[in-house]
């Protein structure tokens, strides 16, 4: 069972914090990646650039003039040369977009960038806590680098945020085009969908379609049955009359299967002995002409006249 700790000093060790510079105002600047790499990989401890603050008169409203401040970062020439092949693409000047707290904007209106986008830091207060390891020295003994102690100090309070923006020109776009493919999350996205490769053998784009089963069955049946050869006219008419004795209406395809005759020859004979229906209920079907019919009155659907009421 764990006991609650009433005193916070028992849970965490206490360190002395130097607050002599706690009230100093500092800027929190966001710089591009290529500029941060230049600063980190710089071989010398010299200056990396200069911050230039220029004031120009701007017109606000009608007749009221108010000075506007512009802040620029000018990169050192020696630092730009260390970029190597991309030195010609690295912009030398960067514009600062400054954001300040509302309290500082109201109290220090004369500072550069105080009136720009003050609402972005409303309700926020940032301080810089510096933590460093200091070697321990005891009396007259020399400093032992293996024994170190931690020292904490407040470096200052953030009163302005600045965003370092490069100029939107063609050189900057070329620099970004060189950097984007090297990023790990962009390698798969920037990979080409189509790649060029050398083919040793020709590629067959056409593949023959397999012969379907119903086509094979139809060809086999056609070979067994043979072609429809014209027979004697009287023999075909005899088969047609026998067919119409079983059914009153026939489609031409059914008559072709029964008589085994070509379509043109069968149609020619049907026009002599039958009529083609073009209206429902027996549309597109053949029926014998009245002079060739031998149906009873009940089968043909004709009502038998009553005796004594003829005519």
mmCIF file of C-alpha atoms in Angstrom:
data_model
loop_
_atom_site.group_PDB
_atom_site.id
_atom_site.type_symbol
_atom_site.label_atom_id
_atom_site.label_comp_id
_atom_site.label_asym_id
_atom_site.label_seq_id
_atom_site.Cartn_x
_atom_site.Cartn_y
_atom_site.Cartn_z
ATOM 1 C CA UNK A 1 0.000 0.000 0.000
ATOM 2 C CA UNK A 2 1.560 3.286 -1.127
ATOM 3 C CA UNK A 3 1.451 6.298 1.144
ATOM 4 C CA UNK A 4 0.666 9.761 -0.210
ATOM 5 C CA UNK A 5 3.479 12.327 -0.229
ATOM 6 C CA UNK A 6 2.462 15.588 1.390
ATOM 7 C CA UNK A 7 5.717 17.430 0.736
ATOM 8 C CA UNK A 8 6.640 17.772 -2.992
ATOM 9 C CA UNK A 9 10.330 18.048 -2.090
ATOM 10 C CA UNK A 10 10.313 14.415 -1.019
ATOM 11 C CA UNK A 11 9.222 13.238 -4.490
ATOM 12 C CA UNK A 12 11.591 15.335 -6.636
ATOM 13 C CA UNK A 13 15.011 16.792 -5.821
ATOM 14 C CA UNK A 14 15.205 20.560 -5.510
ATOM 15 C CA UNK A 15 17.641 22.623 -7.568
ATOM 16 C CA UNK A 16 18.616 26.250 -7.323
ATOM 17 C CA UNK A 17 17.431 28.321 -10.290
ATOM 18 C CA UNK A 18 19.169 31.509 -11.396
ATOM 19 C CA UNK A 19 16.464 34.137 -12.068
ATOM 20 C CA UNK A 20 18.696 37.130 -12.739
ATOM 21 C CA UNK A 21 17.657 37.197 -16.432
ATOM 22 C CA UNK A 22 14.072 36.072 -15.962
ATOM 23 C CA UNK A 23 12.648 39.459 -17.007
ATOM 24 C CA UNK A 24 14.676 39.741 -20.203
ATOM 25 C CA UNK A 25 12.579 39.741 -23.343
ATOM 26 C CA UNK A 26 13.489 37.245 -26.067
ATOM 27 C CA UNK A 27 12.135 36.350 -29.474
ATOM 28 C CA UNK A 28 11.041 32.842 -30.385
ATOM 29 C CA UNK A 29 11.906 32.488 -34.080
ATOM 30 C CA UNK A 30 10.802 29.669 -36.375
ATOM 31 C CA UNK A 31 13.264 29.190 -39.233
ATOM 32 C CA UNK A 32 13.167 26.893 -42.299
ATOM 33 C CA UNK A 33 14.890 23.515 -42.149
ATOM 34 C CA UNK A 34 17.637 24.394 -44.612
ATOM 35 C CA UNK A 35 18.530 27.488 -42.573
ATOM 36 C CA UNK A 36 18.608 25.507 -39.319
ATOM 37 C CA UNK A 37 20.914 22.944 -40.961
ATOM 38 C CA UNK A 38 23.271 25.727 -41.995
ATOM 39 C CA UNK A 39 23.467 26.991 -38.424
ATOM 40 C CA UNK A 40 23.999 23.531 -36.906
ATOM 41 C CA UNK A 41 26.589 22.398 -39.464
ATOM 42 C CA UNK A 42 28.557 25.626 -39.374
ATOM 43 C CA UNK A 43 32.251 25.022 -38.717
ATOM 44 C CA UNK A 44 32.932 28.463 -37.227
ATOM 45 C CA UNK A 45 31.510 30.136 -34.120
ATOM 46 C CA UNK A 46 31.065 33.459 -35.890
ATOM 47 C CA UNK A 47 27.817 35.297 -36.587
ATOM 48 C CA UNK A 48 25.222 33.563 -38.745
ATOM 49 C CA UNK A 49 23.558 36.756 -39.915
ATOM 50 C CA UNK A 50 22.187 40.164 -39.051
ATOM 51 C CA UNK A 51 18.694 41.300 -38.092
ATOM 52 C CA UNK A 52 17.821 44.503 -39.940
ATOM 53 C CA UNK A 53 14.924 46.617 -38.651
ATOM 54 C CA UNK A 54 13.665 49.273 -41.025
ATOM 55 C CA UNK A 55 10.830 51.729 -40.483
ATOM 56 C CA UNK A 56 8.650 53.045 -43.270
ATOM 57 C CA UNK A 57 5.675 55.410 -43.087
ATOM 58 C CA UNK A 58 2.348 53.785 -43.936
ATOM 59 C CA UNK A 59 -1.035 55.436 -44.457
ATOM 60 C CA UNK A 60 -3.833 54.309 -42.163
ATOM 61 C CA UNK A 61 -7.278 55.812 -42.759
ATOM 62 C CA UNK A 62 -7.485 59.310 -44.203
ATOM 63 C CA UNK A 63 -4.624 61.649 -43.424
ATOM 64 C CA UNK A 64 -3.281 59.595 -40.476
ATOM 65 C CA UNK A 65 0.242 58.311 -40.954
ATOM 66 C CA UNK A 66 1.692 55.603 -38.728
ATOM 67 C CA UNK A 67 5.226 54.168 -39.013
ATOM 68 C CA UNK A 68 5.451 50.504 -39.965
ATOM 69 C CA UNK A 69 8.409 48.342 -39.001
ATOM 70 C CA UNK A 70 9.879 45.627 -41.180
ATOM 71 C CA UNK A 71 12.284 43.053 -39.791
ATOM 72 C CA UNK A 72 14.599 41.102 -42.088
ATOM 73 C CA UNK A 73 17.266 38.472 -41.490
ATOM 74 C CA UNK A 74 20.341 38.812 -43.696
ATOM 75 C CA UNK A 75 22.386 35.595 -43.751
ATOM 76 C CA UNK A 76 26.154 35.879 -43.527
ATOM 77 C CA UNK A 77 28.002 35.315 -46.823
ATOM 78 C CA UNK A 78 30.546 32.945 -45.283
ATOM 79 C CA UNK A 79 27.740 30.765 -43.952
ATOM 80 C CA UNK A 80 26.005 30.656 -47.336
ATOM 81 C CA UNK A 81 29.175 29.475 -49.072
ATOM 82 C CA UNK A 82 29.326 26.450 -46.752
ATOM 83 C CA UNK A 83 26.054 25.202 -48.261
ATOM 84 C CA UNK A 84 28.052 23.836 -51.212
ATOM 85 C CA UNK A 85 26.180 23.225 -54.458
ATOM 86 C CA UNK A 86 22.939 24.701 -53.085
ATOM 87 C CA UNK A 87 24.627 27.977 -52.055
ATOM 88 C CA UNK A 88 23.233 29.772 -55.103
ATOM 89 C CA UNK A 89 19.691 28.645 -54.207
ATOM 90 C CA UNK A 90 19.730 29.576 -50.503
ATOM 91 C CA UNK A 91 17.973 32.952 -50.056
ATOM 92 C CA UNK A 92 20.124 35.594 -48.452
ATOM 93 C CA UNK A 93 17.277 37.650 -46.964
ATOM 94 C CA UNK A 94 14.250 36.380 -45.046
ATOM 95 C CA UNK A 95 11.241 38.375 -43.918
ATOM 96 C CA UNK A 96 10.075 38.157 -40.285
ATOM 97 C CA UNK A 97 6.363 37.857 -39.516
ATOM 98 C CA UNK A 98 6.166 38.883 -35.854
ATOM 99 C CA UNK A 99 3.470 38.011 -33.309
ATOM 100 C CA UNK A 100 3.385 39.731 -29.909
ATOM 101 C CA UNK A 101 1.391 39.400 -26.702
ATOM 102 C CA UNK A 102 -1.483 41.877 -26.189
ATOM 103 C CA UNK A 103 0.046 43.309 -23.016
ATOM 104 C CA UNK A 104 3.339 44.067 -24.685
ATOM 105 C CA UNK A 105 1.641 45.408 -27.761
ATOM 106 C CA UNK A 106 -0.267 47.919 -25.643
ATOM 107 C CA UNK A 107 2.685 48.963 -23.464
ATOM 108 C CA UNK A 108 5.519 48.956 -26.005
ATOM 109 C CA UNK A 109 4.059 50.256 -29.222
ATOM 110 C CA UNK A 110 7.350 51.690 -30.369
ATOM 111 C CA UNK A 111 9.061 48.311 -30.755
ATOM 112 C CA UNK A 112 9.244 46.736 -34.190
ATOM 113 C CA UNK A 113 6.515 44.263 -34.927
ATOM 114 C CA UNK A 114 4.457 45.035 -31.807
ATOM 115 C CA UNK A 115 1.268 45.815 -33.723
ATOM 116 C CA UNK A 116 1.345 42.710 -35.943
ATOM 117 C CA UNK A 117 -1.064 39.857 -35.228
ATOM 118 C CA UNK A 118 -1.131 40.333 -31.455
ATOM 119 C CA UNK A 119 -4.081 37.945 -30.987
ATOM 120 C CA UNK A 120 -1.970 34.870 -31.832
ATOM 121 C CA UNK A 121 -0.321 34.820 -28.365
ATOM 122 C CA UNK A 122 -3.301 35.833 -26.253
ATOM 123 C CA UNK A 123 -3.408 33.927 -22.953
ATOM 124 C CA UNK A 124 0.091 32.466 -23.431
ATOM 125 C CA UNK A 125 3.313 33.146 -21.580
ATOM 126 C CA UNK A 126 6.488 31.259 -22.423
ATOM 127 C CA UNK A 127 9.771 31.275 -20.524
ATOM 128 C CA UNK A 128 13.119 29.753 -21.462
ATOM 129 C CA UNK A 129 14.670 27.418 -18.906
ATOM 130 C CA UNK A 130 18.346 26.692 -19.548
ATOM 131 C CA UNK A 131 19.813 23.436 -18.205
ATOM 132 C CA UNK A 132 23.557 22.822 -18.413
ATOM 133 C CA UNK A 133 26.167 20.567 -16.836
ATOM 134 C CA UNK A 134 28.946 22.373 -14.919
ATOM 135 C CA UNK A 135 32.148 20.582 -13.751
ATOM 136 C CA UNK A 136 32.605 20.467 -9.986
ATOM 137 C CA UNK A 137 35.741 21.987 -8.423
ATOM 138 C CA UNK A 138 36.526 21.564 -4.721
ATOM 139 C CA UNK A 139 38.920 24.110 -3.157
ATOM 140 C CA UNK A 140 42.448 24.016 -4.558
ATOM 141 C CA UNK A 141 41.937 20.749 -6.467
ATOM 142 C CA UNK A 142 41.690 21.055 -10.246
ATOM 143 C CA UNK A 143 38.396 20.732 -12.042
ATOM 144 C CA UNK A 144 37.394 17.114 -12.521
ATOM 145 C CA UNK A 145 35.469 16.705 -15.817
ATOM 146 C CA UNK A 146 34.005 13.397 -14.660
ATOM 147 C CA UNK A 147 32.169 15.091 -11.783
ATOM 148 C CA UNK A 148 29.502 17.477 -13.016
ATOM 149 C CA UNK A 149 26.490 19.142 -11.526
ATOM 150 C CA UNK A 150 23.411 20.581 -13.126
ATOM 151 C CA UNK A 151 22.728 24.279 -13.167
ATOM 152 C CA UNK A 152 19.348 25.774 -14.037
ATOM 153 C CA UNK A 153 18.666 29.347 -15.037
ATOM 154 C CA UNK A 154 15.815 31.314 -16.557
ATOM 155 C CA UNK A 155 17.131 32.772 -19.781
ATOM 156 C CA UNK A 156 14.210 35.116 -20.423
ATOM 157 C CA UNK A 157 10.547 35.502 -21.238
ATOM 158 C CA UNK A 158 9.181 35.214 -24.765
ATOM 159 C CA UNK A 159 7.533 38.478 -25.703
ATOM 160 C CA UNK A 160 7.459 37.994 -29.477
ATOM 161 C CA UNK A 161 7.173 35.132 -31.879
ATOM 162 C CA UNK A 162 8.645 35.469 -35.329
ATOM 163 C CA UNK A 163 8.237 33.310 -38.385
ATOM 164 C CA UNK A 164 11.141 33.487 -40.790
ATOM 165 C CA UNK A 165 9.678 33.346 -44.283
ATOM 166 C CA UNK A 166 11.830 32.946 -47.392
ATOM 167 C CA UNK A 167 11.096 35.002 -50.509
ATOM 168 C CA UNK A 168 8.637 33.227 -52.849
ATOM 169 C CA UNK A 169 10.843 33.140 -55.941
ATOM 170 C CA UNK A 170 11.966 30.488 -58.409
ATOM 171 C CA UNK A 171 15.262 29.785 -56.606
ATOM 172 C CA UNK A 172 13.468 28.906 -53.385
ATOM 173 C CA UNK A 173 11.128 26.557 -55.259
ATOM 174 C CA UNK A 174 14.132 24.819 -56.829
ATOM 175 C CA UNK A 175 15.684 24.429 -53.372
ATOM 176 C CA UNK A 176 12.508 22.832 -52.010
ATOM 177 C CA UNK A 177 12.341 20.513 -55.013
ATOM 178 C CA UNK A 178 15.798 19.211 -54.072
ATOM 179 C CA UNK A 179 14.913 18.759 -50.393
ATOM 180 C CA UNK A 180 11.483 17.101 -50.670
ATOM 181 C CA UNK A 181 12.643 13.778 -52.239
ATOM 182 C CA UNK A 182 15.134 13.273 -49.380
ATOM 183 C CA UNK A 183 12.427 13.339 -46.693
ATOM 184 C CA UNK A 184 11.396 9.824 -45.555
ATOM 185 C CA UNK A 185 7.637 10.453 -45.673
ATOM 186 C CA UNK A 186 7.885 11.865 -49.200
ATOM 187 C CA UNK A 187 9.884 9.059 -50.827
ATOM 188 C CA UNK A 188 6.884 6.814 -51.411
ATOM 189 C CA UNK A 189 4.677 9.729 -52.445
ATOM 190 C CA UNK A 190 7.157 11.082 -55.007
ATOM 191 C CA UNK A 191 7.965 7.692 -56.489
ATOM 192 C CA UNK A 192 7.009 7.506 -60.144
ATOM 193 C CA UNK A 193 4.029 5.324 -60.941
ATOM 194 C CA UNK A 194 5.512 4.223 -64.265
ATOM 195 C CA UNK A 195 9.117 3.174 -64.639
ATOM 196 C CA UNK A 196 11.147 2.599 -67.792
ATOM 197 C CA UNK A 197 12.789 -0.813 -68.095
ATOM 198 C CA UNK A 198 14.652 -2.678 -70.850
ATOM 199 C CA UNK A 199 12.853 -5.706 -72.317
ATOM 200 C CA UNK A 200 14.890 -8.629 -73.636
ATOM 201 C CA UNK A 201 11.981 -10.389 -75.339
ATOM 202 C CA UNK A 202 8.943 -8.869 -77.049
ATOM 203 C CA UNK A 203 5.752 -8.706 -75.036
ATOM 204 C CA UNK A 204 2.628 -10.222 -76.562
ATOM 205 C CA UNK A 205 -0.172 -7.769 -75.993
ATOM 206 C CA UNK A 206 -2.782 -9.973 -77.685
ATOM 207 C CA UNK A 207 -3.961 -13.207 -76.163
ATOM 208 C CA UNK A 208 -6.413 -15.413 -78.145
ATOM 209 C CA UNK A 209 -9.737 -15.967 -76.446
ATOM 210 C CA UNK A 210 -10.415 -19.572 -75.482
ATOM 211 C CA UNK A 211 -13.101 -21.347 -77.467
ATOM 212 C CA UNK A 212 -16.201 -21.600 -75.310
ATOM 213 C CA UNK A 213 -18.043 -24.845 -74.700
ATOM 214 C CA UNK A 214 -21.272 -23.776 -76.377
ATOM 215 C CA UNK A 215 -19.334 -22.921 -79.542
ATOM 216 C CA UNK A 216 -17.729 -26.360 -79.543
ATOM 217 C CA UNK A 217 -21.093 -28.083 -79.061
ATOM 218 C CA UNK A 218 -22.651 -26.037 -81.852
ATOM 219 C CA UNK A 219 -19.860 -26.901 -84.283
ATOM 220 C CA UNK A 220 -20.077 -30.600 -83.451
ATOM 221 C CA UNK A 221 -23.845 -30.636 -83.885
ATOM 222 C CA UNK A 222 -23.524 -28.769 -87.164
ATOM 223 C CA UNK A 223 -21.050 -31.319 -88.491
ATOM 224 C CA UNK A 224 -23.305 -34.215 -87.539
ATOM 225 C CA UNK A 225 -26.427 -32.679 -89.023
ATOM 226 C CA UNK A 226 -24.734 -31.315 -92.096
ATOM 227 C CA UNK A 227 -25.955 -28.431 -94.214
ATOM 228 C CA UNK A 228 -29.631 -27.821 -94.931
ATOM 229 C CA UNK A 229 -30.067 -29.052 -98.509
ATOM 230 C CA UNK A 230 -33.146 -28.150 -100.496
ATOM 231 C CA UNK A 231 -35.527 -31.028 -101.010
ATOM 232 C CA UNK A 232 -38.393 -31.436 -103.411
ATOM 233 C CA UNK A 233 -41.119 -28.841 -103.107
ATOM 234 C CA UNK A 234 -43.916 -31.365 -102.577
ATOM 235 C CA UNK A 235 -42.009 -33.159 -99.813
ATOM 236 C CA UNK A 236 -41.431 -29.921 -97.904
ATOM 237 C CA UNK A 237 -45.081 -28.874 -98.285
ATOM 238 C CA UNK A 238 -46.180 -32.251 -96.982
ATOM 239 C CA UNK A 239 -44.033 -31.787 -93.864
ATOM 240 C CA UNK A 240 -45.443 -28.289 -93.354
ATOM 241 C CA UNK A 241 -49.042 -29.496 -93.541
ATOM 242 C CA UNK A 242 -48.298 -32.240 -91.021
ATOM 243 C CA UNK A 243 -46.760 -29.664 -88.686
ATOM 244 C CA UNK A 244 -49.786 -27.355 -88.929
ATOM 245 C CA UNK A 245 -52.043 -30.305 -88.126
ATOM 246 C CA UNK A 246 -50.419 -30.462 -84.679
ATOM 247 C CA UNK A 247 -50.319 -26.701 -83.987
ATOM 248 C CA UNK A 248 -52.076 -23.747 -85.533
ATOM 249 C CA UNK A 249 -49.225 -21.211 -85.159
ATOM 250 C CA UNK A 250 -45.487 -21.680 -85.737
ATOM 251 C CA UNK A 251 -42.383 -19.535 -85.628
ATOM 252 C CA UNK A 252 -40.075 -19.773 -88.596
ATOM 253 C CA UNK A 253 -37.207 -21.106 -86.455
ATOM 254 C CA UNK A 254 -39.321 -24.023 -85.279
ATOM 255 C CA UNK A 255 -40.271 -24.867 -88.862
ATOM 256 C CA UNK A 256 -36.610 -24.805 -89.858
ATOM 257 C CA UNK A 257 -35.815 -27.407 -87.198
ATOM 258 C CA UNK A 258 -38.703 -29.589 -88.334
ATOM 259 C CA UNK A 259 -38.100 -29.431 -92.087
ATOM 260 C CA UNK A 260 -34.266 -29.009 -92.145
ATOM 261 C CA UNK A 261 -34.545 -26.460 -94.949
ATOM 262 C CA UNK A 262 -32.757 -23.141 -95.576
ATOM 263 C CA UNK A 263 -34.424 -19.950 -94.397
ATOM 264 C CA UNK A 264 -34.914 -18.400 -97.835
ATOM 265 C CA UNK A 265 -36.385 -21.544 -99.375
ATOM 266 C CA UNK A 266 -38.694 -22.178 -96.413
ATOM 267 C CA UNK A 267 -39.949 -18.573 -96.385
ATOM 268 C CA UNK A 268 -40.724 -18.799 -100.091
ATOM 269 C CA UNK A 269 -42.928 -21.865 -99.540
ATOM 270 C CA UNK A 270 -44.623 -20.406 -96.458
ATOM 271 C CA UNK A 271 -45.748 -17.354 -98.425
ATOM 272 C CA UNK A 272 -47.705 -19.675 -100.724
ATOM 273 C CA UNK A 273 -49.640 -21.588 -98.062
ATOM 274 C CA UNK A 274 -49.521 -19.436 -94.900
ATOM 275 C CA UNK A 275 -49.906 -15.878 -93.650
ATOM 276 C CA UNK A 276 -47.557 -13.973 -91.352
ATOM 277 C CA UNK A 277 -49.194 -12.368 -88.293
ATOM 278 C CA UNK A 278 -47.970 -8.854 -87.453
ATOM 279 C CA UNK A 279 -50.293 -8.163 -84.515
ATOM 280 C CA UNK A 280 -50.756 -9.768 -81.093
ATOM 281 C CA UNK A 281 -51.556 -12.244 -79.679
ATOM 282 C CA UNK A 282 -49.655 -14.367 -82.282
ATOM 283 C CA UNK A 283 -47.222 -11.755 -83.504
ATOM 284 C CA UNK A 284 -44.320 -12.908 -85.747
ATOM 285 C CA UNK A 285 -45.850 -16.364 -86.224
ATOM 286 C CA UNK A 286 -47.131 -18.200 -89.304
ATOM 287 C CA UNK A 287 -50.666 -19.580 -89.814
ATOM 288 C CA UNK A 288 -52.196 -21.503 -92.719
ATOM 289 C CA UNK A 289 -54.315 -19.587 -95.184
ATOM 290 C CA UNK A 290 -58.099 -20.089 -94.890
ATOM 291 C CA UNK A 291 -58.267 -22.259 -98.044
ATOM 292 C CA UNK A 292 -55.820 -24.753 -96.515
ATOM 293 C CA UNK A 293 -57.437 -24.957 -93.094
ATOM 294 C CA UNK A 294 -59.483 -27.974 -92.047
ATOM 295 C CA UNK A 295 -60.289 -26.998 -88.461
ATOM 296 C CA UNK A 296 -63.615 -27.757 -86.838
ATOM 297 C CA UNK A 297 -65.785 -24.842 -85.768
ATOM 298 C CA UNK A 298 -64.930 -25.455 -82.104
ATOM 299 C CA UNK A 299 -61.182 -25.492 -82.748
ATOM 300 C CA UNK A 300 -61.230 -22.445 -85.013
ATOM 301 C CA UNK A 301 -63.206 -20.411 -82.496
ATOM 302 C CA UNK A 302 -66.124 -19.621 -84.911
ATOM 303 C CA UNK A 303 -69.526 -19.764 -83.260
ATOM 304 C CA UNK A 304 -71.997 -22.181 -84.854
ATOM 305 C CA UNK A 305 -75.087 -20.283 -86.148
ATOM 306 C CA UNK A 306 -78.386 -21.112 -84.467
ATOM 307 C CA UNK A 307 -80.983 -22.956 -86.602
ATOM 308 C CA UNK A 308 -83.498 -20.682 -88.278
ATOM 309 C CA UNK A 309 -81.310 -17.558 -87.812
ATOM 310 C CA UNK A 310 -79.019 -17.842 -90.759
ATOM 311 C CA UNK A 311 -77.918 -15.025 -92.739
#
